[in-house]
Amino acid sequence: MARVITVNDVLDGHVALDIECLDRIYLNAYVPILQTSSQVVAFLSGHPGFPFPSPALFRQMGDRFRKAVMSFADANDIPWIRFDKDQAKLEVMQPHLARQAGTGRSGVAAIGVAQEFQRVWTASEGKTSTGTPRWSFYKADRRVTCYYFYLWDADFGPAFIKVCAWFPVRHEAPCNRVEVKDLHHHAVAAA
């Protein structure tokens, strides 16, 4: 009987993995106790102290977060950039990152705002057998506000943290070594 040849058999002795450094670091943050609908119900009725879990709380928490981000930007003189659909975000932010790098201090260079599809919790309304309203919570793709905090770190260079303003918030923090080199070059040229 013929032996099945695997990819490992074909590549054996021909390919080696050699890593000199990381090119990209990508971190995702999530709230582990908000991954099922029952956890969302428990959070909405327990954490904010409301007697029942209403999806209206999603907007209230998101509005508070949006106001806090705007206040942070205003209090710290951080530029506020609204991204257009399909706009190259890094291209728009490069002058702000270069300016922050030119100071030699770590800090938030600018805050970008975009409307993007994200997988978030939402709800549909129904009635119990007694006619009392009840909600069913489920995840769906919705167009929501996302904030991009573009940072310049004196040791690591440029990075950004993306935060979804809808419940539960989703965070991403990617950093690309190639972008770090390119932005360092721009910062040195601008200085």
Tab-separated table of C-alpha atoms in Angstrom:
chain	number	residue	atom	x	y	z
A	1	MET	CA	0.000	0.000	0.000
A	2	ALA	CA	1.272	3.486	-0.863
A	3	ARG	CA	2.154	5.791	2.001
A	4	VAL	CA	0.405	9.189	2.200
A	5	ILE	CA	2.920	12.019	1.885
A	6	THR	CA	2.324	14.953	4.198
A	7	VAL	CA	3.388	18.579	3.891
A	8	ASN	CA	6.021	17.906	6.561
A	9	ASP	CA	7.510	15.130	4.396
A	10	VAL	CA	7.769	17.483	1.404
A	11	LEU	CA	9.275	20.350	3.407
A	12	ASP	CA	11.620	18.250	5.567
A	13	GLY	CA	15.181	19.429	5.021
A	14	HIS	CA	14.105	22.232	2.650
A	15	VAL	CA	12.532	24.843	4.925
A	16	ALA	CA	13.686	26.273	8.217
A	17	LEU	CA	12.006	28.792	10.476
A	18	ASP	CA	14.339	31.551	11.557
A	19	ILE	CA	12.925	34.467	13.563
A	20	GLU	CA	15.152	37.464	14.227
A	21	CYS	CA	12.475	39.753	15.662
A	22	LEU	CA	8.730	40.262	15.738
A	23	ASP	CA	7.303	42.288	12.885
A	24	ARG	CA	3.886	42.889	14.389
A	25	ILE	CA	2.354	42.537	17.802
A	26	TYR	CA	-1.430	42.409	17.927
A	27	LEU	CA	-3.251	42.323	21.244
A	28	ASN	CA	-6.994	41.844	21.667
A	29	ALA	CA	-8.662	42.620	24.946
A	30	TYR	CA	-12.098	41.485	25.989
A	31	VAL	CA	-14.170	41.139	29.125
A	32	PRO	CA	-14.274	37.390	29.853
A	33	ILE	CA	-17.462	37.553	31.930
A	34	LEU	CA	-19.417	39.106	29.027
A	35	GLN	CA	-19.192	36.317	26.451
A	36	THR	CA	-22.666	34.774	26.829
A	37	SER	CA	-26.133	36.296	26.909
A	38	SER	CA	-26.677	35.191	30.530
A	39	GLN	CA	-23.451	36.967	31.537
A	40	VAL	CA	-24.671	40.132	29.799
A	41	VAL	CA	-27.989	39.930	31.676
A	42	ALA	CA	-26.151	39.440	34.989
A	43	PHE	CA	-23.839	42.381	34.255
A	44	LEU	CA	-26.635	44.764	33.190
A	45	SER	CA	-28.781	43.980	36.219
A	46	GLY	CA	-25.921	43.766	38.742
A	47	HIS	CA	-23.087	46.105	37.821
A	48	PRO	CA	-24.944	49.391	37.135
A	49	GLY	CA	-27.469	48.558	39.889
A	50	PHE	CA	-30.586	48.554	37.702
A	51	PRO	CA	-33.419	46.194	38.650
A	52	PHE	CA	-33.667	44.653	35.165
A	53	PRO	CA	-31.324	44.291	32.155
A	54	SER	CA	-32.372	46.846	29.563
A	55	PRO	CA	-30.573	47.295	26.216
A	56	ALA	CA	-31.016	51.060	26.747
A	57	LEU	CA	-28.018	50.734	29.089
A	58	PHE	CA	-25.782	49.950	26.073
A	59	ARG	CA	-26.288	53.467	24.714
A	60	GLN	CA	-25.962	55.110	28.139
A	61	MET	CA	-22.604	53.432	28.792
A	62	GLY	CA	-21.427	54.227	25.247
A	63	ASP	CA	-22.465	57.884	25.572
A	64	ARG	CA	-20.552	58.210	28.870
A	65	PHE	CA	-17.478	56.697	27.225
A	66	ARG	CA	-17.739	58.998	24.174
A	67	LYS	CA	-17.987	62.055	26.450
A	68	ALA	CA	-14.986	60.873	28.480
A	69	VAL	CA	-12.861	60.451	25.335
A	70	MET	CA	-13.839	63.907	24.082
A	71	SER	CA	-13.064	65.457	27.486
A	72	PHE	CA	-9.680	63.702	27.548
A	73	ALA	CA	-8.836	65.066	24.087
A	74	ASP	CA	-9.945	68.595	25.009
A	75	ALA	CA	-8.146	68.636	28.374
A	76	ASN	CA	-4.875	67.472	26.810
A	77	ASP	CA	-4.998	69.418	23.511
A	78	ILE	CA	-5.017	66.193	21.489
A	79	PRO	CA	-6.077	66.506	17.834
A	80	TRP	CA	-9.400	64.881	16.978
A	81	ILE	CA	-9.567	63.317	13.494
A	82	ARG	CA	-12.731	61.925	11.858
A	83	PHE	CA	-11.844	59.183	9.398
A	84	ASP	CA	-13.744	58.850	6.141
A	85	LYS	CA	-14.777	55.418	4.901
A	86	ASP	CA	-11.821	53.428	3.522
A	87	GLN	CA	-9.385	56.236	4.401
A	88	ALA	CA	-5.770	55.173	5.033
A	89	LYS	CA	-5.693	55.896	8.762
A	90	LEU	CA	-1.936	55.642	9.246
A	91	GLU	CA	-1.329	58.037	6.352
A	92	VAL	CA	-3.613	60.623	7.971
A	93	MET	CA	-1.969	60.153	11.373
A	94	GLN	CA	1.692	60.215	10.282
A	95	PRO	CA	2.122	64.003	10.703
A	96	HIS	CA	0.650	63.808	14.222
A	97	LEU	CA	2.887	60.862	15.135
A	98	ALA	CA	5.933	62.639	13.708
A	99	ARG	CA	5.080	65.766	15.733
A	100	GLN	CA	4.756	63.721	18.944
A	101	ALA	CA	7.999	61.849	18.162
A	102	GLY	CA	9.724	65.198	17.640
A	103	THR	CA	8.966	66.142	21.252
A	104	GLY	CA	10.981	63.151	22.478
A	105	ARG	CA	8.186	62.337	24.945
A	106	SER	CA	5.738	59.452	24.943
A	107	GLY	CA	2.118	60.469	24.523
A	108	VAL	CA	-1.113	60.363	22.576
A	109	ALA	CA	-0.420	61.990	19.206
A	110	ALA	CA	-4.039	62.118	18.006
A	111	ILE	CA	-7.396	60.415	18.401
A	112	GLY	CA	-9.156	59.106	15.311
A	113	VAL	CA	-12.876	58.400	15.133
A	114	ALA	CA	-14.490	56.004	12.657
A	115	GLN	CA	-17.786	54.245	12.136
A	116	GLU	CA	-17.055	50.534	11.616
A	117	PHE	CA	-18.807	47.202	11.754
A	118	GLN	CA	-18.040	45.328	14.963
A	119	ARG	CA	-19.479	42.188	16.552
A	120	VAL	CA	-21.351	43.554	19.579
A	121	TRP	CA	-24.201	42.652	21.892
A	122	THR	CA	-27.672	43.811	20.923
A	123	ALA	CA	-31.194	42.807	21.939
A	124	SER	CA	-34.660	42.156	20.597
A	125	GLU	CA	-37.779	42.850	22.618
A	126	GLY	CA	-40.448	40.291	23.387
A	127	LYS	CA	-43.178	39.723	25.980
A	128	THR	CA	-43.461	37.206	28.785
A	129	SER	CA	-46.668	35.175	29.248
A	130	THR	CA	-47.938	37.945	31.568
A	131	GLY	CA	-47.243	40.660	28.986
A	132	THR	CA	-44.165	42.033	30.724
A	133	PRO	CA	-41.453	43.185	28.307
A	134	ARG	CA	-38.342	41.010	28.107
A	135	TRP	CA	-35.254	41.156	25.931
A	136	SER	CA	-33.227	38.476	24.223
A	137	PHE	CA	-29.539	39.359	23.989
A	138	TYR	CA	-27.401	38.180	21.072
A	139	LYS	CA	-24.274	39.204	19.170
A	140	ALA	CA	-24.611	40.929	15.816
A	141	ASP	CA	-22.498	42.969	13.425
A	142	ARG	CA	-23.398	46.632	13.948
A	143	ARG	CA	-21.931	49.871	12.694
A	144	VAL	CA	-20.551	51.556	15.814
A	145	THR	CA	-18.130	54.280	16.825
A	146	CYS	CA	-14.501	53.177	17.137
A	147	TYR	CA	-11.738	55.328	18.603
A	148	TYR	CA	-8.127	55.019	17.495
A	149	PHE	CA	-5.683	56.366	20.060
A	150	TYR	CA	-2.472	56.913	18.060
A	151	LEU	CA	0.476	56.840	20.431
A	152	TRP	CA	4.141	57.630	20.232
A	153	ASP	CA	6.276	55.832	22.781
A	154	ALA	CA	9.872	56.987	23.287
A	155	ASP	CA	11.068	53.360	23.575
A	156	PHE	CA	8.788	51.485	21.169
A	157	GLY	CA	7.771	54.120	18.610
A	158	PRO	CA	4.304	54.389	17.082
A	159	ALA	CA	1.313	52.269	17.957
A	160	PHE	CA	-2.411	52.637	18.245
A	161	ILE	CA	-5.121	51.329	20.499
A	162	LYS	CA	-8.547	50.806	18.964
A	163	VAL	CA	-11.534	50.899	21.318
A	164	CYS	CA	-15.108	50.163	20.317
A	165	ALA	CA	-17.563	52.486	22.081
A	166	TRP	CA	-20.421	49.954	22.090
A	167	PHE	CA	-21.065	47.389	24.804
A	168	PRO	CA	-19.025	45.385	25.596
A	169	VAL	CA	-16.066	47.426	24.507
A	170	ARG	CA	-13.555	45.692	22.267
A	171	HIS	CA	-9.902	46.730	22.288
A	172	GLU	CA	-7.082	46.141	19.845
A	173	ALA	CA	-3.474	47.256	20.155
A	174	PRO	CA	-1.374	46.490	17.081
A	175	CYS	CA	2.161	47.723	16.538
A	176	ASN	CA	4.148	47.185	13.348
A	177	ARG	CA	7.967	47.216	13.340
A	178	VAL	CA	8.043	48.445	9.728
A	179	GLU	CA	5.846	51.415	10.681
A	180	VAL	CA	8.145	52.125	13.618
A	181	LYS	CA	11.178	52.365	11.306
A	182	ASP	CA	9.296	54.478	8.740
A	183	LEU	CA	7.899	56.888	11.334
A	184	HIS	CA	11.281	57.187	13.019
A	185	HIS	CA	12.741	58.206	9.654
A	186	HIS	CA	9.985	60.843	9.198
A	187	ALA	CA	10.479	62.148	12.770
A	188	VAL	CA	14.222	62.518	12.304
A	189	ALA	CA	13.710	64.298	8.967
A	190	ALA	CA	11.165	66.668	10.545
A	191	ALA	CA	13.398	67.523	13.517
